[in-house]
Short mmCIF file of C-alpha atoms in Angstrom, two decimals:
data_model
loop_
_atom_site.label_atom_id
_atom_site.label_comp_id
_atom_site.label_asym_id
_atom_site.label_seq_id
_atom_site.Cartn_x
_atom_site.Cartn_y
_atom_site.Cartn_z
CA UNK A 1 96.13 130.22 40.16
CA UNK A 2 97.79 130.24 43.53
CA UNK A 3 96.06 132.13 46.29
CA UNK A 4 97.99 134.04 48.93
CA UNK A 5 95.57 135.12 51.74
CA UNK A 6 96.47 137.71 54.50
CA UNK A 7 93.88 136.83 57.27
CA UNK A 8 93.48 138.71 59.40
CA UNK A 9 94.98 142.08 58.32
CA UNK A 10 96.31 143.63 61.29
CA UNK A 11 96.25 147.31 62.94
CA UNK A 12 92.83 148.52 61.93
CA UNK A 13 89.54 148.90 63.39
CA UNK A 14 87.08 145.91 62.28
CA UNK A 15 88.14 142.75 60.25
CA UNK A 16 89.26 142.13 56.81
CA UNK A 17 91.45 139.90 54.81
CA UNK A 18 93.25 140.53 51.46
CA UNK A 19 93.17 137.68 48.75
CA UNK A 20 96.02 137.83 46.40
CA UNK A 21 96.02 135.70 43.06
CA UNK A 22 99.44 134.82 41.40
CA UNK A 23 99.59 133.57 37.70
CA UNK A 24 101.76 130.70 36.48
CA UNK A 25 104.81 133.24 36.53
CA UNK A 26 104.27 134.27 40.06
CA UNK A 27 103.20 137.72 39.50
CA UNK A 28 99.88 139.43 40.97
CA UNK A 29 96.87 139.05 38.52
CA UNK A 30 94.73 140.63 40.96
CA UNK A 31 94.03 141.50 44.53
CA UNK A 32 91.09 141.94 46.78
CA UNK A 33 90.54 143.82 49.89
CA UNK A 34 87.45 141.87 51.34
CA UNK A 35 85.61 142.72 54.56
CA UNK A 36 83.63 139.76 55.88
CA UNK A 37 81.54 141.89 58.54
CA UNK A 38 78.37 143.64 58.44
CA UNK A 39 76.93 146.08 60.72
CA UNK A 40 73.85 147.49 58.83
CA UNK A 41 73.14 150.51 61.13
CA UNK A 42 71.12 152.55 58.41
CA UNK A 43 68.47 149.79 58.84
CA UNK A 44 68.64 149.90 62.78
CA UNK A 45 67.67 153.38 62.44
CA UNK A 46 64.53 153.11 60.67
CA UNK A 47 61.56 153.54 63.09
CA UNK A 48 63.32 155.02 65.84
CA UNK A 49 63.01 158.62 67.02
CA UNK A 50 65.34 160.79 65.27
CA UNK A 51 66.68 162.54 68.40
CA UNK A 52 68.13 158.98 69.38
CA UNK A 53 70.50 159.15 66.48
CA UNK A 54 73.50 160.70 68.06
CA UNK A 55 73.77 158.26 70.86
CA UNK A 56 72.63 155.24 68.64
CA UNK A 57 74.92 156.06 65.67
CA UNK A 58 77.82 156.59 68.37
CA UNK A 59 77.62 152.77 68.86
CA UNK A 60 78.73 152.05 65.28
CA UNK A 61 82.49 152.39 66.47
CA UNK A 62 84.26 152.38 69.79
CA UNK A 63 86.98 154.27 68.22
CA UNK A 64 85.47 157.22 66.69
CA UNK A 65 81.81 157.40 68.22
CA UNK A 66 82.65 161.21 68.62
CA UNK A 67 82.55 161.54 64.97
CA UNK A 68 79.28 159.87 64.46
CA UNK A 69 77.74 161.55 67.47
CA UNK A 70 78.67 165.14 65.99
CA UNK A 71 77.65 164.33 62.53
CA UNK A 72 74.25 162.89 63.80
CA UNK A 73 73.93 165.98 66.11
CA UNK A 74 74.49 168.40 63.14
CA UNK A 75 72.01 166.47 61.13
CA UNK A 76 69.34 167.00 64.02
CA UNK A 77 69.71 170.83 63.77
CA UNK A 78 68.65 170.47 60.07
CA UNK A 79 65.91 168.16 60.73
CA UNK A 80 64.28 170.31 63.14
CA UNK A 81 65.24 173.54 61.49
CA UNK A 82 66.99 175.26 64.20
CA UNK A 83 70.48 177.10 64.26
CA UNK A 84 72.59 176.50 67.57
CA UNK A 85 73.73 179.59 69.40
CA UNK A 86 77.41 180.61 69.13
CA UNK A 87 78.40 178.86 72.55
CA UNK A 88 77.17 175.62 71.49
CA UNK A 89 78.82 175.84 68.20
CA UNK A 90 82.16 176.50 69.70
CA UNK A 91 81.66 174.13 72.35
CA UNK A 92 80.95 171.23 69.69
CA UNK A 93 84.12 172.17 67.89
CA UNK A 94 86.35 172.33 71.13
CA UNK A 95 84.85 169.00 72.04
CA UNK A 96 85.55 167.60 68.45
CA UNK A 97 89.20 169.02 68.29
CA UNK A 98 90.07 167.36 71.42
CA UNK A 99 88.83 164.06 69.97
CA UNK A 100 90.49 164.45 66.73
CA UNK A 101 93.87 165.08 68.47
CA UNK A 102 93.33 162.09 70.77
CA UNK A 103 92.28 159.71 67.72
CA UNK A 104 95.27 161.02 65.38
CA UNK A 105 97.76 160.36 68.32
CA UNK A 106 96.34 156.67 68.59
CA UNK A 107 96.56 155.98 64.89
CA UNK A 108 100.08 157.12 64.64
CA UNK A 109 101.65 155.69 67.57
CA UNK A 110 99.70 152.42 67.71
CA UNK A 111 98.48 151.71 64.24
CA UNK A 112 100.39 153.28 61.49
CA UNK A 113 103.46 154.23 63.37
CA UNK A 114 104.92 150.68 63.94
CA UNK A 115 105.72 150.30 60.25
CA UNK A 116 108.01 153.28 60.32
CA UNK A 117 109.23 153.35 64.14
CA UNK A 118 109.98 149.65 64.39
CA UNK A 119 110.27 149.01 60.55
CA UNK A 120 108.20 147.26 57.98
CA UNK A 121 110.47 144.16 57.84
CA UNK A 122 110.76 143.52 61.74
CA UNK A 123 109.29 140.72 63.49
CA UNK A 124 105.62 141.02 63.50
CA UNK A 125 105.47 140.42 67.16
CA UNK A 126 107.59 143.80 67.61
CA UNK A 127 105.27 145.84 64.95
CA UNK A 128 103.06 147.37 67.54
CA UNK A 129 102.42 149.91 70.43
CA UNK A 130 105.00 147.97 72.60
CA UNK A 131 107.58 148.00 69.76
CA UNK A 132 107.13 151.55 69.56
CA UNK A 133 107.65 152.04 73.15
CA UNK A 134 110.73 149.98 73.20
CA UNK A 135 112.19 151.84 70.37
CA UNK A 136 111.45 155.21 71.37
CA UNK A 137 111.83 154.74 75.05
CA UNK A 138 109.63 154.62 78.14
CA UNK A 139 109.55 158.34 78.60
CA UNK A 140 108.24 158.74 75.32
CA UNK A 141 105.67 155.93 75.50
CA UNK A 142 104.47 157.68 78.77
CA UNK A 143 103.80 160.94 76.87
CA UNK A 144 101.67 159.11 74.27
CA UNK A 145 99.84 157.36 77.18
CA UNK A 146 99.15 160.58 78.82
CA UNK A 147 98.07 162.39 75.92
CA UNK A 148 95.38 159.70 75.19
CA UNK A 149 94.53 159.84 78.90
CA UNK A 150 94.00 163.53 79.15
CA UNK A 151 91.86 163.70 75.65
CA UNK A 152 89.61 160.99 77.04
CA UNK A 153 89.19 162.66 80.16
CA UNK A 154 88.33 165.86 78.70
CA UNK A 155 85.89 164.05 76.19
CA UNK A 156 84.27 162.72 79.39
CA UNK A 157 84.11 166.12 81.03
CA UNK A 158 82.49 167.91 78.28
CA UNK A 159 80.55 164.94 76.51
CA UNK A 160 79.38 162.92 79.28
CA UNK A 161 81.46 159.64 78.68
CA UNK A 162 84.89 158.90 77.53
CA UNK A 163 83.49 156.44 75.02
CA UNK A 164 79.99 157.07 73.33
CA UNK A 165 79.06 160.67 74.52
CA UNK A 166 75.36 161.69 75.38
CA UNK A 167 75.76 165.37 74.75
CA UNK A 168 74.63 166.60 71.73
CA UNK A 169 70.97 167.77 71.25
CA UNK A 170 69.18 169.44 68.22
CA UNK A 171 69.85 173.03 68.46
CA UNK A 172 72.81 172.81 70.71
CA UNK A 173 74.36 170.86 73.45
CA UNK A 174 72.95 169.47 77.16
CA UNK A 175 75.54 171.22 79.30
CA UNK A 176 78.37 173.74 79.12
CA UNK A 177 81.42 174.38 80.84
CA UNK A 178 82.41 176.24 83.79
CA UNK A 179 85.39 179.07 84.02
CA UNK A 180 87.43 176.10 86.11
CA UNK A 181 86.79 173.66 83.45
CA UNK A 182 87.83 175.98 80.68
CA UNK A 183 91.06 176.85 82.40
CA UNK A 184 91.95 173.10 82.71
CA UNK A 185 91.11 172.37 78.92
CA UNK A 186 93.16 175.43 78.05
CA UNK A 187 96.34 174.30 79.95
CA UNK A 188 96.04 170.73 78.66
CA UNK A 189 95.62 172.27 75.14
CA UNK A 190 98.85 173.89 75.70
CA UNK A 191 100.64 170.77 76.59
CA UNK A 192 99.12 168.98 73.63
CA UNK A 193 100.56 171.64 71.09
CA UNK A 194 103.91 170.63 72.35
CA UNK A 195 103.16 166.86 72.24
CA UNK A 196 102.14 167.50 68.40
CA UNK A 197 105.34 169.33 67.91
CA UNK A 198 107.20 166.51 69.40
CA UNK A 199 105.43 164.22 67.26
CA UNK A 200 106.23 165.76 64.28
CA UNK A 201 109.81 166.42 65.19
CA UNK A 202 109.89 162.59 65.96
CA UNK A 203 108.53 161.78 62.47
CA UNK A 204 111.24 164.04 61.06
CA UNK A 205 114.06 162.23 62.70
CA UNK A 206 113.00 158.57 62.17
CA UNK A 207 111.43 158.81 58.86
CA UNK A 208 112.44 161.84 56.70
CA UNK A 209 116.04 161.34 57.57
CA UNK A 210 115.85 158.01 56.62
CA UNK A 211 116.63 157.42 52.93
CA UNK A 212 114.91 154.00 52.74
CA UNK A 213 111.82 155.33 54.01
CA UNK A 214 111.84 158.50 51.92
CA UNK A 215 112.36 156.24 48.97
CA UNK A 216 109.36 153.94 50.28
CA UNK A 217 107.13 157.01 50.43
CA UNK A 218 108.16 158.80 47.23
CA UNK A 219 108.47 155.47 44.84
CA UNK A 220 105.90 154.13 42.68
CA UNK A 221 104.42 151.35 44.97
CA UNK A 222 102.28 153.57 46.98
CA UNK A 223 100.82 156.08 44.58
CA UNK A 224 97.25 156.60 43.56
CA UNK A 225 96.47 159.69 41.30
CA UNK A 226 92.72 160.43 42.19
CA UNK A 227 90.42 163.21 43.19
CA UNK A 228 90.90 164.34 46.87
CA UNK A 229 87.88 165.52 49.33
CA UNK A 230 87.94 167.58 52.51
CA UNK A 231 85.82 170.32 54.01
CA UNK A 232 87.10 173.85 54.21
CA UNK A 233 86.22 177.19 55.90
CA UNK A 234 85.54 180.57 53.98
CA UNK A 235 89.36 180.88 53.37
CA UNK A 236 89.75 177.23 51.93
CA UNK A 237 91.35 176.26 54.99
CA UNK A 238 91.08 172.81 56.50
CA UNK A 239 88.04 172.59 59.11
CA UNK A 240 86.91 169.51 60.91
CA UNK A 241 83.89 170.50 62.46
CA UNK A 242 82.15 172.66 59.53
CA UNK A 243 82.12 174.33 56.10
CA UNK A 244 81.91 173.54 52.35
CA UNK A 245 83.01 170.07 51.14
CA UNK A 246 85.72 170.83 48.35
CA UNK A 247 86.76 168.42 45.80
CA UNK A 248 90.08 168.69 43.67
CA UNK A 249 91.33 166.73 40.62
CA UNK A 250 94.55 164.89 40.26
CA UNK A 251 96.06 167.94 38.82
CA UNK A 252 94.90 169.85 42.19
CA UNK A 253 92.32 172.19 40.23
CA UNK A 254 88.90 172.36 41.91
CA UNK A 255 86.18 170.23 40.77
CA UNK A 256 83.44 170.75 43.09
CA UNK A 257 82.53 172.86 46.25
CA UNK A 258 79.31 172.29 47.72
CA UNK A 259 77.12 172.31 50.90
CA UNK A 260 76.93 168.97 52.65
CA UNK A 261 73.13 168.77 52.31
CA UNK A 262 73.61 168.67 48.51
CA UNK A 263 75.98 165.65 48.67
CA UNK A 264 73.76 163.53 46.53
CA UNK A 265 74.24 165.87 43.58
CA UNK A 266 77.99 165.00 43.62
CA UNK A 267 78.29 161.50 45.25
CA UNK A 268 76.94 158.43 44.26
CA UNK A 269 77.28 154.85 45.69
CA UNK A 270 77.53 151.40 44.14
CA UNK A 271 78.02 147.72 45.40
CA UNK A 272 80.13 144.92 44.50
CA UNK A 273 79.34 141.18 45.27
CA UNK A 274 82.58 140.63 47.12
CA UNK A 275 82.42 143.22 49.77
CA UNK A 276 80.12 144.47 52.21
CA UNK A 277 81.32 147.97 51.73
CA UNK A 278 79.68 150.29 49.39
CA UNK A 279 81.83 152.05 46.83
CA UNK A 280 81.22 155.87 46.51
CA UNK A 281 82.27 157.85 43.60
CA UNK A 282 81.96 161.13 42.04
CA UNK A 283 78.57 161.42 40.10
CA UNK A 284 79.46 164.01 37.66
CA UNK A 285 82.75 161.78 36.80
CA UNK A 286 81.06 158.63 36.65
CA UNK A 287 82.21 154.94 37.58
CA UNK A 288 85.00 153.58 35.52
CA UNK A 289 86.15 150.86 37.60
CA UNK A 290 89.08 150.48 39.92
CA UNK A 291 91.32 152.95 38.14
CA UNK A 292 92.65 156.34 38.98
CA UNK A 293 93.26 159.35 36.71
CA UNK A 294 90.81 162.33 35.77
CA UNK A 295 88.51 160.09 34.12
CA UNK A 296 87.68 157.90 36.84
CA UNK A 297 85.31 159.15 39.87
CA UNK A 298 87.17 157.50 42.39
CA UNK A 299 88.28 160.03 45.10
CA UNK A 300 89.74 159.83 48.55
CA UNK A 301 88.89 161.42 51.68
CA UNK A 302 91.88 161.34 54.04
CA UNK A 303 94.34 163.57 55.90
CA UNK A 304 96.23 163.79 52.80
CA UNK A 305 93.08 164.60 50.83
CA UNK A 306 92.41 167.30 53.18
CA UNK A 307 95.68 168.90 52.81
CA UNK A 308 95.13 168.41 48.92
CA UNK A 309 91.65 169.89 48.89
CA UNK A 310 92.88 173.02 50.94
CA UNK A 311 94.79 176.16 50.39
CA UNK A 312 96.38 175.85 53.74
CA UNK A 313 95.80 175.44 57.54
CA UNK A 314 93.84 177.75 59.84
CA UNK A 315 96.58 178.05 62.56
CA UNK A 316 100.04 179.40 62.43
CA UNK A 317 102.08 176.41 63.45
CA UNK A 318 100.27 173.95 61.31
CA UNK A 319 100.42 176.20 58.34
CA UNK A 320 104.25 176.46 58.33
CA UNK A 321 104.03 172.59 58.74
CA UNK A 322 101.71 172.23 55.59
CA UNK A 323 104.15 174.58 53.72
CA UNK A 324 107.17 172.47 54.47
CA UNK A 325 105.07 169.61 53.64
CA UNK A 326 104.46 170.56 49.93
CA UNK A 327 108.10 172.01 49.59
CA UNK A 328 109.75 168.53 50.78
CA UNK A 329 107.35 166.44 48.57
CA UNK A 330 107.59 168.60 45.27
CA UNK A 331 104.34 170.55 45.31
CA UNK A 332 100.53 170.13 45.19
CA UNK A 333 98.84 167.72 44.99
CA UNK A 334 100.78 164.89 46.67
CA UNK A 335 99.94 161.27 45.38
CA UNK A 336 102.14 159.44 47.63
CA UNK A 337 99.66 157.49 49.99
CA UNK A 338 102.13 156.95 52.76
CA UNK A 339 102.95 160.40 52.80
CA UNK A 340 99.37 160.54 54.85
CA UNK A 341 101.00 159.72 57.85
CA UNK A 342 102.82 163.01 57.74
CA UNK A 343 99.43 164.81 56.84
CA UNK A 344 97.99 163.30 59.97
CA UNK A 345 100.50 164.68 62.20
CA UNK A 346 100.12 168.09 60.63
CA UNK A 347 96.43 167.62 61.44
CA UNK A 348 97.28 166.70 64.89
CA UNK A 349 99.16 170.10 65.52
CA UNK A 350 96.07 172.04 63.82
CA UNK A 351 93.68 170.28 65.99
CA UNK A 352 95.62 171.27 69.38
CA UNK A 353 96.13 174.83 68.20
CA UNK A 354 92.40 174.89 67.45
CA UNK A 355 91.68 173.50 70.76
CA UNK A 356 93.51 176.21 72.58
CA UNK A 357 92.02 178.94 70.17
CA UNK A 358 88.63 177.67 71.15
CA UNK A 359 89.37 177.05 75.05
CA UNK A 360 90.63 180.90 75.09
CA UNK A 361 87.51 182.48 73.43
CA UNK A 362 85.47 184.06 76.36
CA UNK A 363 82.00 183.05 74.65
CA UNK A 364 82.92 179.51 75.36
CA UNK A 365 81.62 179.68 79.00
CA UNK A 366 78.42 181.22 77.74
CA UNK A 367 75.29 180.07 79.39
CA UNK A 368 73.38 180.31 76.04
CA UNK A 369 74.08 176.82 74.59
CA UNK A 370 70.80 175.58 73.21
CA UNK A 371 67.86 176.67 71.09
CA UNK A 372 64.81 174.55 71.56
CA UNK A 373 63.10 173.20 68.44
CA UNK A 374 59.77 174.43 67.62
CA UNK A 375 59.12 173.04 63.93
CA UNK A 376 57.97 169.78 62.68
CA UNK A 377 60.92 167.44 61.93
CA UNK A 378 61.53 166.64 58.22
CA UNK A 379 64.86 165.81 56.63
CA UNK A 380 68.44 166.92 57.25
CA UNK A 381 72.10 166.31 56.48
CA UNK A 382 74.84 166.32 59.17
CA UNK A 383 78.64 166.40 58.02
CA UNK A 384 82.08 166.66 59.77
CA UNK A 385 85.42 165.53 58.87
CA UNK A 386 85.95 162.30 60.77
CA UNK A 387 89.88 161.48 61.32
CA UNK A 388 89.41 158.74 58.47
CA UNK A 389 87.31 161.22 56.28
CA UNK A 390 84.22 162.94 55.19
CA UNK A 391 81.40 161.48 57.25
CA UNK A 392 77.86 162.40 56.23
CA UNK A 393 74.71 161.52 58.04
CA UNK A 394 71.33 161.64 56.16
CA UNK A 395 68.05 161.46 58.11
CA UNK A 396 64.54 161.73 56.59
CA UNK A 397 61.60 161.48 59.27
CA UNK A 398 57.67 161.36 59.23
CA UNK A 399 55.82 164.10 61.13
CA UNK A 400 56.20 162.66 64.54
CA UNK A 401 59.91 162.64 64.12
CA UNK A 402 60.41 158.65 63.43
CA UNK A 403 63.23 157.98 60.92
CA UNK A 404 61.80 156.60 57.65
CA UNK A 405 65.17 156.56 55.92
CA UNK A 406 68.89 156.92 56.79
CA UNK A 407 71.77 156.96 54.86
CA UNK A 408 75.28 157.16 56.00
CA UNK A 409 78.62 157.68 54.27
CA UNK A 410 81.58 157.25 56.52
CA UNK A 411 85.13 158.33 56.25
CA UNK A 412 86.30 154.64 55.21
CA UNK A 413 83.54 154.20 52.83
CA UNK A 414 84.66 157.27 50.66
CA UNK A 415 88.06 155.85 50.50
CA UNK A 416 86.89 152.04 50.01
CA UNK A 417 87.48 152.04 46.01
CA UNK A 418 90.99 153.64 46.43
CA UNK A 419 91.83 151.38 49.34
CA UNK A 420 91.21 148.24 47.01
CA UNK A 421 93.29 149.86 44.30
CA UNK A 422 96.05 150.73 46.75
CA UNK A 423 96.20 147.24 47.92
CA UNK A 424 96.14 145.84 44.36
CA UNK A 425 98.99 148.00 43.29
CA UNK A 426 101.21 147.37 46.07
CA UNK A 427 100.64 143.84 45.63
CA UNK A 428 101.66 143.92 41.70
CA UNK A 429 104.88 146.14 42.79
CA UNK A 430 106.00 144.21 45.49
CA UNK A 431 105.34 140.33 44.51
CA UNK A 432 107.12 138.59 41.82
CA UNK A 433 107.88 134.95 42.44
CA UNK A 434 106.25 132.24 44.76
CA UNK A 435 108.57 132.77 47.61
CA UNK A 436 107.12 135.32 49.37
CA UNK A 437 108.30 137.00 52.81
CA UNK A 438 106.31 137.77 55.79
CA UNK A 439 107.83 141.49 55.55
CA UNK A 440 106.76 141.73 51.93
CA UNK A 441 103.19 140.89 52.93
CA UNK A 442 103.17 143.48 55.55
CA UNK A 443 104.36 146.31 53.08
CA UNK A 444 101.14 145.29 51.26
CA UNK A 445 99.06 145.79 54.27
CA UNK A 446 100.65 149.08 54.51
CA UNK A 447 98.82 150.20 51.59
CA UNK A 448 95.48 150.13 53.47
CA UNK A 449 96.93 151.04 56.94
CA UNK A 450 97.80 154.76 55.51
CA UNK A 451 93.87 155.11 55.30
CA UNK A 452 93.36 154.27 59.08
CA UNK A 453 90.45 152.46 57.78
CA UNK A 454 87.44 151.57 60.41
CA UNK A 455 85.58 148.75 58.63
CA UNK A 456 83.20 148.40 61.56
CA UNK A 457 81.79 151.96 60.59
CA UNK A 458 82.01 151.33 56.88
CA UNK A 459 80.17 148.14 56.46
CA UNK A 460 76.50 149.31 55.44
CA UNK A 461 75.50 147.10 52.72
CA UNK A 462 74.21 143.62 52.17
CA UNK A 463 74.42 142.58 48.74
CA UNK A 464 71.60 140.33 47.08
CA UNK A 465 74.22 137.69 46.44
CA UNK A 466 75.21 137.26 50.17
CA UNK A 467 72.60 135.28 52.33
CA UNK A 468 72.08 136.56 55.90
CA UNK A 469 70.89 133.41 58.32
CA UNK A 470 68.97 134.74 61.29
CA UNK A 471 68.47 131.96 64.28
CA UNK A 472 65.96 132.25 66.69
CA UNK A 473 66.56 130.34 70.13
CA UNK A 474 64.65 129.74 73.20
CA UNK A 475 66.27 130.79 76.33
CA UNK A 476 67.72 127.30 76.89
CA UNK A 477 69.78 127.56 73.46
CA UNK A 478 67.12 125.22 71.48
CA UNK A 479 66.64 126.49 67.88
CA UNK A 480 63.14 127.80 67.17
CA UNK A 481 63.37 128.88 63.47
CA UNK A 482 66.07 129.62 60.85
CA UNK A 483 65.44 132.18 58.36
CA UNK A 484 67.67 132.69 55.42
CA UNK A 485 67.12 136.04 53.56
CA UNK A 486 69.06 138.20 51.03
CA UNK A 487 68.54 141.89 51.63
CA UNK A 488 68.66 144.08 48.84
#
């Protein structure tokens, strides 16, 4: 067979490559998404005081540290058996809504958007944020930069740092906000709503009114008919911070709805020898391999998945866009992977609306923002919706509060099997023959890029078939000892 390698794959968080194998006719026999990096944070956590987890696990990623910080903080509430006061919960969700809006802005304009704004077949030197600015103009580019700047400034105001916040505590948060800060946050949120509306309008003009792009989105190259997962509130509306985890099948019917602490009854994990990522699947359906359909336990947890798993959005403007989304794409559920970019912008609008709702709430400036833990720590699960999917942190401690076991299922890990399947399908649909254009390979990359994967976050398993070499050196660089060990 002939091998075609895309290395490195681009516009993602982390590192990865795609290996495509062509048969004697030039058709794709198989394709693999390989992640050649290992973070292993679950092992780093063992032996550490559990109260360090919000700050330690935030270091998994510099793009979405707020997600890990928040999931770990919620896990601490459960570990210490404490329920935060109302003000603390609202502050946390406000902080998280600001983060969500900032992160979705990053992906659309810098990572996923160039494929549409600049074009999938444009020279690769132009398929980036600079190419987007050139296409849409400096004024719009300035709005994008301002949105990200304001978002990170408010994250620092509330959470202590622009990157890697140090704010969450078991039972609440370390500090509140003043009335002056609240007014600043609210004003910025109202501007953010306008930015989200503008982004949706831009998507409408550049993508939905382009027949070639619509055909690309709705064609059979980028289709996955899997189960879909997302967190919903009491009305089955999308919620990023708290709620029940809901799973619907490829037919859109509810498969499961469970409290995050019960995730092990519904989600199992497996490993493959060719990847450092785990492969979660729905336990009650079972692992049937890299196939989709109702008999396969493969599921997705993405912005598109959250919309498919919910019955609507909890804010008025986002709800209108939600309804239009399904009207245009032919009803629920939508199986077109590239439609995830549109779903992400609908979530951007929801995040900004929720930001203003919370910033306008009189309770947000309350002084009662923490309850001190009084019980012996034991075990706890914390769950939020990261921009890339459902994020679960699970810690087990001894009576002193030292972590004896940690398990993290991050957004990208949920999507691992589906991403691999999407890459293989795109390659098989697009590549026929041995003369392969660079633009064609970029269209294969678009399959994984829709998921906005963060492979640095997701690499948490080291298969026994992959040796890890540890080199011990003196200060002057002299090698003292080499240890080669396989960790199971």
